[in-house]
Amino acid sequence: MADGFDVIVIGAGPGGYVAAIRAAQLGLNVAVVEREHLGGICLNWGCIPTKALLRSAEVFHLMHRAKEFGLKAEGVGYDLPAVVARSRAVAKQLSGGIGHLMKKNRITVVMGTATLPKPGTVEVKTDKGTETLSAKHIILATGARARELPGLEADGDLVWSYKHALVAKRMPKKLLVIGSGAIGIEFASFFNTLGSDTTVVEVMERIMPVEDAEISAFAKKQFVKQGMKILEKAAVKKLDRKPGQGVTAHIEQGGKVTTQDFDTVISAVGIVGNVEGLGLEALGVKIDRTHVVTDEFCRTGVPGFYAIGDLAGAPWLAHKASHEGVMVSELIAGGHPHPIKPGSIAGCTYCHPQVASVGLTEAKAKEQGYEVKVGRFPFIGNGKAIALGESEGLVKTVFDAKTGELLGAHMVGAEVTELIQGYVVGRQLETTEEDLMNTVFPHPTLSEMMHESVLDAYGRAIHI
Ligand SMILES: Cc1cc2nc3c(=O)[nH]c(=O)nc-3n(C[C@H](O)[C@H](O)[C@H](O)COP(=O)(O)OP(=O)(O)OC[C@H]3O[C@@H](n4cnc5c(N)ncnc54)[C@H](O)[C@@H]3O)c2cc1C
């Protein structure tokens, strides 16, 4: 058995590797066990490679608009293998960077699959055999994978999971995307921009169902303008796969089932936590469907075991995983960290136009009994947006009418995934409308719309 560690982290995604670095910074002796790749889904198959693909689509889109900017771009096209190769290279560069960070922080990395035969012990199946490690504290950060619905399972040929879509070998001509959460909409946006005839099917009453209704309606209008077809309150009941030809999808909407042919389907119907095969049940770690149950400090209830990131449930976001990693390591090192406020975790979708939000939607705020004041500011009223040629978008803010607390902020339009952090800081600092109204925003920036939206909630907007 290898020497005892203070902490063993299982899984080197943005939850696990960040937890390991923070624990090492605090003077703990740390090991990380990873079965596949440093950086986890986020760096290798999630956040980063999708953004690299979407950047290619964005540049392609702008090249088509060259004339509008007084420029010439003739014979604009794409080379799919090169687009995919760039995305893979970006992922590889970042995953390699994590290896460097592990070394720099003197973290022991063991490449292999971990199981937990008893408390304090981790067995790792490596290429060379089985290694046994021990530690007082074990942080579970094994992440999640794509959910598979019966009949809609990915086969890598006609029906793709996000992994297949990230290394697409052909451009779909007629694409069906099942599910309009962030993953589904980002792929729909990518392939639609590059010319696939794209249909999105969403079972809920509207696309991007977690977003504010006004924002998702705005985004839908833009997607439809771009040629996307969107079916809401609709479900794909069955896929008839005809190898070498395509798929006939049976789609139910309003009690009626119709069929449509596609050459490619992307299934993006959610994710499930990697809870299996570790031996968690025998240790008494509680699992609710596909995630480990924890308290607000990511403790599982079994002494010495913590669960963070996607494994510990929604929201399935890299920054949530990393923040939990830091919190747990500080807790283990004897610190007194604050639990994360779920309402301060922003969600970003990097489709075209982008969507970003934090806190309560207007509907949720009302449901929770708040009397609200709502501000709105359209991109068309902002000088920088017009200069950029990005005049389609909206910034919406929701305040508690009684206290002036910023309850939520919701945006759709260019660069909103970068802008949202301004409101996140505001919420973290428990900002009120007055602080925001008294803040000076630089000109000309898109951020001025964040100011104007707040001013609008109180009848003081200047540019509308
Ligand atoms: C297509 C796509 C796009 C996304 N885009 C975004 C985005 O833009 N922004 C965002 O915030 N989030 C995004 N996400 C979600 C984000 O990737 C996850 O929230 C994040 O990766 C979760 O981090 P994690 O550390 O919990 O788990 P993971 O990143 O899943 O890492 C878990 C690691 O554990 C390893 N592992 C599992 N079991 C074992 C075992 N038994 N032994 C050893 N190792 C094991 C796995 O190999 C993996 O490397 C996206 C996800 C996908 C699929």
Short mmCIF file of C-alpha atoms in Angstrom, two decimals, residues 8 10 33 112-125 130-133 138 140 142 276-280 283 305:
data_model
loop_
_atom_site.label_atom_id
_atom_site.label_comp_id
_atom_site.label_asym_id
_atom_site.label_seq_id
_atom_site.Cartn_x
_atom_site.Cartn_y
_atom_site.Cartn_z
CA ILE A 8 -7.45 11.44 -2.36
CA ILE A 10 -11.30 10.63 -7.50
CA VAL A 33 -6.99 9.30 -9.47
CA GLY A 112 -6.52 4.34 -13.50
CA THR A 113 -10.04 3.45 -12.40
CA ALA A 114 -10.79 3.87 -8.70
CA THR A 115 -13.00 1.77 -6.46
CA LEU A 116 -13.62 2.11 -2.74
CA PRO A 117 -13.34 -1.28 -1.01
CA LYS A 118 -13.52 0.20 2.51
CA PRO A 119 -13.44 3.58 4.27
CA GLY A 120 -10.13 5.37 3.78
CA THR A 121 -8.95 3.01 1.03
CA VAL A 122 -8.93 3.51 -2.71
CA GLU A 123 -8.03 0.74 -5.10
CA VAL A 124 -6.86 1.81 -8.52
CA LYS A 125 -6.78 -0.44 -11.56
CA THR A 130 -3.79 -2.68 -8.96
CA GLU A 131 -2.51 0.04 -6.65
CA THR A 132 -3.92 0.60 -3.18
CA LEU A 133 -3.94 4.11 -1.72
CA ILE A 138 -11.79 11.13 -0.01
CA LEU A 140 -15.59 11.98 -5.00
CA THR A 142 -16.40 11.34 -10.88
CA GLU A 276 -21.88 3.21 -10.34
CA GLY A 277 -19.01 0.81 -9.85
CA LEU A 278 -17.30 2.70 -7.06
CA GLY A 279 -18.74 0.76 -4.14
CA LEU A 280 -20.61 3.75 -2.74
CA LEU A 283 -19.98 2.41 2.25
CA PHE A 305 -16.39 11.20 2.12
#
